[in-house]
mmCIF file of C-alpha atoms in Angstrom:
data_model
loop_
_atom_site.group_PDB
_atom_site.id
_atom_site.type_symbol
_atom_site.label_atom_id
_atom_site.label_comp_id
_atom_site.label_asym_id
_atom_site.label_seq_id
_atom_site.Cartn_x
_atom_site.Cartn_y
_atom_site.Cartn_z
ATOM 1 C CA UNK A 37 -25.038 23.491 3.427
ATOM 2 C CA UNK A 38 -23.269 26.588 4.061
ATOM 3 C CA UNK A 39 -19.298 26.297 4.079
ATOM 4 C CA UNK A 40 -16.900 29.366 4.993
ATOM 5 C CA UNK A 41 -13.315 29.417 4.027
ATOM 6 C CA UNK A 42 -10.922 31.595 5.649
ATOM 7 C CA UNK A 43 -7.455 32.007 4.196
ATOM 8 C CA UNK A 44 -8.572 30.628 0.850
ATOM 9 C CA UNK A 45 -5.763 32.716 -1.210
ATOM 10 C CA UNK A 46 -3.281 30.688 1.024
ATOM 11 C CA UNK A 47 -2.099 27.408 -0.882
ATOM 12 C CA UNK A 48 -4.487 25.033 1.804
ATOM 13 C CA UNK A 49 -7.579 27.369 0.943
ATOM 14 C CA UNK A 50 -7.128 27.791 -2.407
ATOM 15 C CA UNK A 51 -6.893 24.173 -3.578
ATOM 16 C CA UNK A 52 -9.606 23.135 -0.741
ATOM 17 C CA UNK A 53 -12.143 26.267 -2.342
ATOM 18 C CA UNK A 54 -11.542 24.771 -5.877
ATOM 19 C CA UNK A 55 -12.454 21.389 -5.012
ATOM 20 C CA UNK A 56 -15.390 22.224 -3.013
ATOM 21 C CA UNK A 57 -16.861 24.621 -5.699
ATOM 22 C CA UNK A 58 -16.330 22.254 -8.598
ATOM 23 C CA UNK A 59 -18.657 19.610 -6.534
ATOM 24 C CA UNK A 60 -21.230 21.994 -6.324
ATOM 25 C CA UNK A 61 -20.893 22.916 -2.437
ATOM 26 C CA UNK A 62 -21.975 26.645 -1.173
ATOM 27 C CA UNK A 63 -18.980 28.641 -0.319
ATOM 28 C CA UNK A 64 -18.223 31.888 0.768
ATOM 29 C CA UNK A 65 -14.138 32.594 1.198
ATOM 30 C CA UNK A 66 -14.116 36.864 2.466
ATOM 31 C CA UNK A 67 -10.581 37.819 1.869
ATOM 32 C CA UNK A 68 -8.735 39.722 4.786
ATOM 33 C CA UNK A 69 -10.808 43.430 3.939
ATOM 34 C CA UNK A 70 -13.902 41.415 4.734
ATOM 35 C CA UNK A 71 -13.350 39.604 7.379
ATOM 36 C CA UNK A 72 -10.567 40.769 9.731
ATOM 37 C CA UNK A 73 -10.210 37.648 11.867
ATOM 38 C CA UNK A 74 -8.272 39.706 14.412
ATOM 39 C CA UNK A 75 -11.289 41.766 14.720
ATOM 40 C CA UNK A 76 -13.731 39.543 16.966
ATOM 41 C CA UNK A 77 -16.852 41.754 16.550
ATOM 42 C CA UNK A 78 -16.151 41.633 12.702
ATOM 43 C CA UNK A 79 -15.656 37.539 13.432
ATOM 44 C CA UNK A 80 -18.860 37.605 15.426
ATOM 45 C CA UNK A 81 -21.125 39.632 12.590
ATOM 46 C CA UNK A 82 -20.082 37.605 10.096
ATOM 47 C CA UNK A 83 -20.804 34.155 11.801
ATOM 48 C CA UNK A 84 -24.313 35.481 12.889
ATOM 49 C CA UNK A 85 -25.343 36.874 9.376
ATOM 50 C CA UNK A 86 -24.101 33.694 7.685
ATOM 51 C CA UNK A 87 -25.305 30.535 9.479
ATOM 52 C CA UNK A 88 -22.242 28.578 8.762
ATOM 53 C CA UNK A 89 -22.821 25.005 9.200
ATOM 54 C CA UNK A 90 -19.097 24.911 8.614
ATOM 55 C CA UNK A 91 -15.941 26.862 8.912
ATOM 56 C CA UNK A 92 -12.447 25.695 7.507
ATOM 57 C CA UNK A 93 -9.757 27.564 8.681
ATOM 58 C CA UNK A 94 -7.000 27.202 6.642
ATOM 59 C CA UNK A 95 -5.205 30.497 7.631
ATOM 60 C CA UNK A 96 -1.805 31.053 7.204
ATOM 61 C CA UNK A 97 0.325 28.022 8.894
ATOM 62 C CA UNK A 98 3.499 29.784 8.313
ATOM 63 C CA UNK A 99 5.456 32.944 10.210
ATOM 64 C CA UNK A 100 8.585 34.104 11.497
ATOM 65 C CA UNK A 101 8.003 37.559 13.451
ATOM 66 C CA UNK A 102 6.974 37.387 16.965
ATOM 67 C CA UNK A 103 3.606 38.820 16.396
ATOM 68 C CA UNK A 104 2.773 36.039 14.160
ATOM 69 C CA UNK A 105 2.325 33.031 16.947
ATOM 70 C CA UNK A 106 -0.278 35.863 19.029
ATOM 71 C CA UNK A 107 -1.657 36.582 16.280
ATOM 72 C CA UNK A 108 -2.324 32.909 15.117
ATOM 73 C CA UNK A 109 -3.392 31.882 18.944
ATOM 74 C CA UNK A 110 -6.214 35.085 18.785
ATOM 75 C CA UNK A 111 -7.610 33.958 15.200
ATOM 76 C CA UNK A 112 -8.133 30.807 16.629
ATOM 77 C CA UNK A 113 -9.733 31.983 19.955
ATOM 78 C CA UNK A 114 -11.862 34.488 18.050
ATOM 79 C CA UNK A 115 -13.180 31.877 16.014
ATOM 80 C CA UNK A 116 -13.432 28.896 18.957
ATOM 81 C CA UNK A 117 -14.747 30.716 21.355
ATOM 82 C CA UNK A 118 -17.771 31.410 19.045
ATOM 83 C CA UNK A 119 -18.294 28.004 18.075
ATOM 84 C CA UNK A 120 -21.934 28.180 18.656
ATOM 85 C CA UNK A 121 -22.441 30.359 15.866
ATOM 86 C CA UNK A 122 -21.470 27.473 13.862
ATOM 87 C CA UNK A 123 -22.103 23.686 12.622
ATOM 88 C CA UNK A 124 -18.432 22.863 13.104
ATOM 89 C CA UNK A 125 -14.923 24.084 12.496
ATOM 90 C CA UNK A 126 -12.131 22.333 10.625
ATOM 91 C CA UNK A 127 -8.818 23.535 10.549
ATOM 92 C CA UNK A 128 -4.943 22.163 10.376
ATOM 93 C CA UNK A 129 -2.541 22.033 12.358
ATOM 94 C CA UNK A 130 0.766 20.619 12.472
ATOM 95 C CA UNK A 131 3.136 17.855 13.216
ATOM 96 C CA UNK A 132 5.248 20.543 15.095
ATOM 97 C CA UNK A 133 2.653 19.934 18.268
ATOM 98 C CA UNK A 134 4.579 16.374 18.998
ATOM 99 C CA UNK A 135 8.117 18.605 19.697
ATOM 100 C CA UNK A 136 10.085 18.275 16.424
ATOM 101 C CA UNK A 137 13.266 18.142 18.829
ATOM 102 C CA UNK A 138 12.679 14.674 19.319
ATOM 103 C CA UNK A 139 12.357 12.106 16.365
ATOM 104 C CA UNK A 140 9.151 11.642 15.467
ATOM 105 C CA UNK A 141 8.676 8.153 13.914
ATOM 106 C CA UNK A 142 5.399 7.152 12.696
ATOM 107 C CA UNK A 143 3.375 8.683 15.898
ATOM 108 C CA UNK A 144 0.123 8.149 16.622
ATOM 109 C CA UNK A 145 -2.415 11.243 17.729
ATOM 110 C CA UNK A 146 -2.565 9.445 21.731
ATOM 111 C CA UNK A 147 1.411 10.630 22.154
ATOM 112 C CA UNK A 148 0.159 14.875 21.760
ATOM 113 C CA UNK A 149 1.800 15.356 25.433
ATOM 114 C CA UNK A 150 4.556 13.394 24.734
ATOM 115 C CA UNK A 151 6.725 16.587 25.452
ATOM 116 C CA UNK A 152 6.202 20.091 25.461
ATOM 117 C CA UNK A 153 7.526 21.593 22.180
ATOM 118 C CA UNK A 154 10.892 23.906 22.547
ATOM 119 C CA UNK A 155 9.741 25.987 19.510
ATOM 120 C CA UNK A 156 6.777 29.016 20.101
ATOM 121 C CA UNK A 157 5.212 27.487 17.017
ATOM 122 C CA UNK A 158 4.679 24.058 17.951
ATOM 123 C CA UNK A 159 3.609 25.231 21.586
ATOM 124 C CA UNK A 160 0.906 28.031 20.291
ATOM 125 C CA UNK A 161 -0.518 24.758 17.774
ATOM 126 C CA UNK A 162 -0.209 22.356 20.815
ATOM 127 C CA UNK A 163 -2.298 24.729 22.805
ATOM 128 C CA UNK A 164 -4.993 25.044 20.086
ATOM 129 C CA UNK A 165 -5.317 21.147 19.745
ATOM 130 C CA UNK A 166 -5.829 20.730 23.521
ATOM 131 C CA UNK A 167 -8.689 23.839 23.127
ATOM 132 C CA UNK A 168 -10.018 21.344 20.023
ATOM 133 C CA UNK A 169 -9.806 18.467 22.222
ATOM 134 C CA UNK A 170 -12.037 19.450 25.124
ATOM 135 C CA UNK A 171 -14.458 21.139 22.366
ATOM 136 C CA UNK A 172 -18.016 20.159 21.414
ATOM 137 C CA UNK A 173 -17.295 21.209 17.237
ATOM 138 C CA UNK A 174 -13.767 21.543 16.422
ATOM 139 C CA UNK A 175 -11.339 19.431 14.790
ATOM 140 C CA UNK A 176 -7.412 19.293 14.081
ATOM 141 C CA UNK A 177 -6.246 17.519 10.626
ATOM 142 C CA UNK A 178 -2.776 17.563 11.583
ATOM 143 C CA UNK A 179 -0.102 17.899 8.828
ATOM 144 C CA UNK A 180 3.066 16.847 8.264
ATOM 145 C CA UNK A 181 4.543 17.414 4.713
ATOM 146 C CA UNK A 182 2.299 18.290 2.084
ATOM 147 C CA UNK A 183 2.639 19.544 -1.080
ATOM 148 C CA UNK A 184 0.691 20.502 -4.530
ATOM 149 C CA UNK A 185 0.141 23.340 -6.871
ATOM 150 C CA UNK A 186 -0.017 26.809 -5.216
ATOM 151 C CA UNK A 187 2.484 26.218 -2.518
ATOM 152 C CA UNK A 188 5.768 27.956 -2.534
ATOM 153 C CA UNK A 189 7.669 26.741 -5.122
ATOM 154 C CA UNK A 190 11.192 28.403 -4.244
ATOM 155 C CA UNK A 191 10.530 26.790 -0.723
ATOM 156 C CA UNK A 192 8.745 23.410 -0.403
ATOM 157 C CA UNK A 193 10.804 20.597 -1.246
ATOM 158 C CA UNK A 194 8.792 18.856 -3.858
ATOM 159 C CA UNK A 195 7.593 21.583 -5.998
ATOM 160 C CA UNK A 196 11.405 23.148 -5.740
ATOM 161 C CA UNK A 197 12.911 19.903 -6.876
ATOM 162 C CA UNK A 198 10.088 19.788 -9.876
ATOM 163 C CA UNK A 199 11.110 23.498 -10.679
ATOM 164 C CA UNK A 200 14.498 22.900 -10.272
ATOM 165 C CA UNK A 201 14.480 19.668 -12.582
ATOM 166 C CA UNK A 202 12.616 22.099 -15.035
ATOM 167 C CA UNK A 203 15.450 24.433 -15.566
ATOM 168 C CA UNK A 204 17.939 22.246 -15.780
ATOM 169 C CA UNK A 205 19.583 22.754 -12.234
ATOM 170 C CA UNK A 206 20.969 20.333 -9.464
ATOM 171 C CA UNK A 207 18.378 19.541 -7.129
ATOM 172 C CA UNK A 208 20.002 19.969 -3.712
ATOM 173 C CA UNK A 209 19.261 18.848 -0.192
ATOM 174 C CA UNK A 210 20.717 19.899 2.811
ATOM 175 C CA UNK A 211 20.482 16.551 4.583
ATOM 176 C CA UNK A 212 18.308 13.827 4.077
ATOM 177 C CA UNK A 213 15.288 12.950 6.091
ATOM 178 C CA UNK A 214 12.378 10.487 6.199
ATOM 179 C CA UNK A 215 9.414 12.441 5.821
ATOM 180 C CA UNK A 216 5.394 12.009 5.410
ATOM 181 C CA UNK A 217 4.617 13.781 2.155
ATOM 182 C CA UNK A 218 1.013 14.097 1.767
ATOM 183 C CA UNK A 219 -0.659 15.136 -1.569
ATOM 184 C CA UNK A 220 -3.189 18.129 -1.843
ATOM 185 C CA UNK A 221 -5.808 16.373 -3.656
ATOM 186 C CA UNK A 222 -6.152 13.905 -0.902
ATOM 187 C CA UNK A 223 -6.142 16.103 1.591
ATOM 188 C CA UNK A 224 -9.027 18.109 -0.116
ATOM 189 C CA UNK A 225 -11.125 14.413 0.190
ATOM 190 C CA UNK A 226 -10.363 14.199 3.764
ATOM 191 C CA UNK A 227 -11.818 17.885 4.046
ATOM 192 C CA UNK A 228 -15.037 16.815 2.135
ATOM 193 C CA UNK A 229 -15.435 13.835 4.521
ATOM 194 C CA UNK A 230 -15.073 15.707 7.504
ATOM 195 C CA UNK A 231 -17.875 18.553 6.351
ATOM 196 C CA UNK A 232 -20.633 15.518 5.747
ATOM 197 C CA UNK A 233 -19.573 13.273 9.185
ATOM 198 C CA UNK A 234 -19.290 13.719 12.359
ATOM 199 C CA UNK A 235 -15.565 12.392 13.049
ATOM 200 C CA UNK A 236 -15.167 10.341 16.392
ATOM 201 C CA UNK A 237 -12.049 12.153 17.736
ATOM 202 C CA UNK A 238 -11.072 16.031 17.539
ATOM 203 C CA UNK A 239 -7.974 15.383 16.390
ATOM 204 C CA UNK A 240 -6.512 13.457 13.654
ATOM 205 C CA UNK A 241 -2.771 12.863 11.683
ATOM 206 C CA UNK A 242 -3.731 14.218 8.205
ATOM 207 C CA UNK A 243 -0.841 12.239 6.199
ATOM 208 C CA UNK A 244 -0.272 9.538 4.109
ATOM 209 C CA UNK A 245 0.676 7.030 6.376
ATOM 210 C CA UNK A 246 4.176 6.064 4.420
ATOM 211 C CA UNK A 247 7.987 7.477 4.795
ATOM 212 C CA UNK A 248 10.171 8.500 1.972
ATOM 213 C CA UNK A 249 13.762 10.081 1.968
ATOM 214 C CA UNK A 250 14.372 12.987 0.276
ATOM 215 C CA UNK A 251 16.594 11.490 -1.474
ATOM 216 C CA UNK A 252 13.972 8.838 -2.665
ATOM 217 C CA UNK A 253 11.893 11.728 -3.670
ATOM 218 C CA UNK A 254 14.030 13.061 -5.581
ATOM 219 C CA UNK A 255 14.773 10.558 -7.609
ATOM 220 C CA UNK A 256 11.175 10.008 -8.341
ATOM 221 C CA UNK A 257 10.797 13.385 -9.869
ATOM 222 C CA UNK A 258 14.175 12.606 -11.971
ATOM 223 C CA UNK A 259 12.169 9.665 -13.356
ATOM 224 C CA UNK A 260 8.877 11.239 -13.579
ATOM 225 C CA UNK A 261 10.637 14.226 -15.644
ATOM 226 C CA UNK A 262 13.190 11.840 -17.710
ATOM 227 C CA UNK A 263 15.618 13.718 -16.593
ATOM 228 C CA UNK A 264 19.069 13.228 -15.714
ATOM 229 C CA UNK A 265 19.877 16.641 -13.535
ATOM 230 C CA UNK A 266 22.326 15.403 -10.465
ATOM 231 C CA UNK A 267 21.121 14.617 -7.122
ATOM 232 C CA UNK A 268 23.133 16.747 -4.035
ATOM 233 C CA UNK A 269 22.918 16.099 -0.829
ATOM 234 C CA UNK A 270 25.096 19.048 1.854
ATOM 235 C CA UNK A 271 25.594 16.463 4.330
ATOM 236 C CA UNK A 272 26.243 12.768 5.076
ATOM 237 C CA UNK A 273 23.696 10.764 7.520
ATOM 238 C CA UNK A 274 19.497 11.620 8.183
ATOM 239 C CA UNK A 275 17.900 14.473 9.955
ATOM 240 C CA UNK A 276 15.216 13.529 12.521
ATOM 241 C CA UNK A 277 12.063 11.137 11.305
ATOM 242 C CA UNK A 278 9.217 13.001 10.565
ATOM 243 C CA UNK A 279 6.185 10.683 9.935
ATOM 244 C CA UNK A 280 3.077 9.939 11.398
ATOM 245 C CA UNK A 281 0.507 7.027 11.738
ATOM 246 C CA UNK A 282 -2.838 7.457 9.703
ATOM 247 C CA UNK A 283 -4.659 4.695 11.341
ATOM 248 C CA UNK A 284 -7.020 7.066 13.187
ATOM 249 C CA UNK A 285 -8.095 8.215 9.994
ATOM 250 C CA UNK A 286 -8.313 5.007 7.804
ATOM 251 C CA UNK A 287 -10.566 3.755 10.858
ATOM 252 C CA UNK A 288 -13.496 6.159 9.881
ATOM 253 C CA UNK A 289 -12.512 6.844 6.344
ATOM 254 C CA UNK A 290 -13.040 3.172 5.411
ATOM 255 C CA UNK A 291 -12.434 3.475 1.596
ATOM 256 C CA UNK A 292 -9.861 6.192 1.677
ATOM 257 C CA UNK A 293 -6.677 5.553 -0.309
ATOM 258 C CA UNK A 294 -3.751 8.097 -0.387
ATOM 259 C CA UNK A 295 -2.574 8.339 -3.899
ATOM 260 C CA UNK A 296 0.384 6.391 -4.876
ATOM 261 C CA UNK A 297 2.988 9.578 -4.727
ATOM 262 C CA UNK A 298 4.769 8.917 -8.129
ATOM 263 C CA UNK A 299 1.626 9.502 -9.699
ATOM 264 C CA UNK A 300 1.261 12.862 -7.615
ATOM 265 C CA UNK A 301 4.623 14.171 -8.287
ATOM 266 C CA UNK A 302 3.658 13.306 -12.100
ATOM 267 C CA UNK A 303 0.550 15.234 -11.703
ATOM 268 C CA UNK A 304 2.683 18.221 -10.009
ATOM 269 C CA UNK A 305 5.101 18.022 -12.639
ATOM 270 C CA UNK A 306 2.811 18.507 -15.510
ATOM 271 C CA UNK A 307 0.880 21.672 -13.695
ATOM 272 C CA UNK A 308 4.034 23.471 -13.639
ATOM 273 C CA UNK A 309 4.950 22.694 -17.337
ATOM 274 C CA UNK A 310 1.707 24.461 -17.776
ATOM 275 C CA UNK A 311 2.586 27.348 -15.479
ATOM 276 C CA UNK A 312 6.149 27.624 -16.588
ATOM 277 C CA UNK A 313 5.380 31.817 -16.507
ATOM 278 C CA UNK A 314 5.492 31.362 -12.691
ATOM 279 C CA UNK A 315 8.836 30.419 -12.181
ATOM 280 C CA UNK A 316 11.840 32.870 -11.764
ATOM 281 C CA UNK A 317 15.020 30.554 -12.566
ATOM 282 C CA UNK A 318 16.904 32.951 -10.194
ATOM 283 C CA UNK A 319 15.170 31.978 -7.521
ATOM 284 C CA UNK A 320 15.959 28.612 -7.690
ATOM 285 C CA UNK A 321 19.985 29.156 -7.739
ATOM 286 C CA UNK A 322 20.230 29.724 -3.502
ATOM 287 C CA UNK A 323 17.910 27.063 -2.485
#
């Protein structure tokens, strides 16, 4: 089996390359000087000379200029609308496509069109699930929170908290929120499922089925880390819900079981004491 990776120096590709190489699966990840995926010749020569019988794109989920959300929409195209060079395409998008300006509360994959999204980002994602949707090979493992080793430290809530516990700083949050936190390891499982099956639907909630607060996060990493820094949250009451039902996903994936998160964040906690070199204290202070 043939397996191409694009974005694999991203924190999604990385950890999903690592895990598919340590189980012995054939993978080629080009970085960005050999495979322009703006370039759709360049996209087209390298599906033909390959033979992929399947292509994760896990290219950057993240952007702020305008550029970015063409940019992500004609990656996508120039990869979807070539789908018959290929076995199948995974790739992930995001819980933005259910509108963010609404609560979202444990939703389920059939409420997509519940409202077109107000943001550019969840609108150009919303588009590409609807492409996936009416496809014959492509498949959306929509995320929600997620977190692991890799990811931005400074930025993601988890990892920042870890860091942040490390050095002996407050870990802060703005306001608190129940979230979906999903751990990378599992989502790397749900990956390897996907290459060897043929999944039912196109599109699927790629979380962990359960709500925490931030605040309830936090505290687990005090505990994990037997430490005692203080808790701060900016301001009183909860942001919007942001979780997501799973039950698409535990209907196929029979014996799939998310990892109990405590044991995650312990996992998280002890990669960083291994990578302390990676952390720049200063960085921490204005988050």
């Amino acid at each position: 089996m043939n397996i191409l990776i694009l974005g694999s120096t991203g924190f999604i590709g990385k950890n999903i390359l690592e895990y598919l190489i340590e189980r012995g699966y054939n993978v080629y990840a080009p970085n960005h000087k050999l495979m322009d995926v703006l370039d759709e010749k360049g996209v087209i020569d390298v599906l033909e000379n390959g033979q992929y019988d399947v292509v994760i794109n896990a290219l950057d989920r993240n952007g702020k200029e305008n550029s970015y959300f063409e940019n992500r929409l004609r990656m996508f195209q120039n990869l979807a609308i070539h789908s018959d060079l290929y076995g199948k395409m995974i790739y992930f998008g995001s819980g933005a496509e259910y509108g963010r300006e609404l609560p979202v509360c444990s939703i389920g994959e059939n409420e997509i069109n519940r409202v077109i999204p107000s943001d550019t980002y969840g609108f150009c994602l919303q588009q590409m699930n609807d492409y996936a949707r009416k496809s014959e090979n492509i498949y959306n493992f929509r995320l929600f929170g997620i977190f692991g080793k890799y990811e931005l430290w400074n930025q993601r809530f988890i990892s920042n908290a870890i860091c942040k516990a490390m050095s002996g700083y407050p870990i802060t949050i703005r306001q608190d929120r129940y979230m979906d936190y999903l751990y990378i390891d599992d989502l790397c499982k749900i990956v390897e499922w996907a290459i060897n099956n043929k999944p039912k639907f196109h599109d699927y909630n790629a979380v962990s089925g359960k709500k925490y607060s931030l605040y309830e996060l936090a505290d687990t990493v005090q505990k994990v880390m037997h430490t005692d820094v203080p808790i701060y949250i900016a301001k009183d009451g909860y942001f919007n819900e942001y979780t997501a039902s799973n039950n698409r996903l535990l209907s196929e994936m029979c014996d799939f079981e998310v990892e109990d998160i405590e044991l995650s964040i312990k996992k998280l906690s002890q990669w960083y004491t291994k990578n302390k070199s990676i952390i720049i204290k200063e960085k921490l202070l204005y988050q």
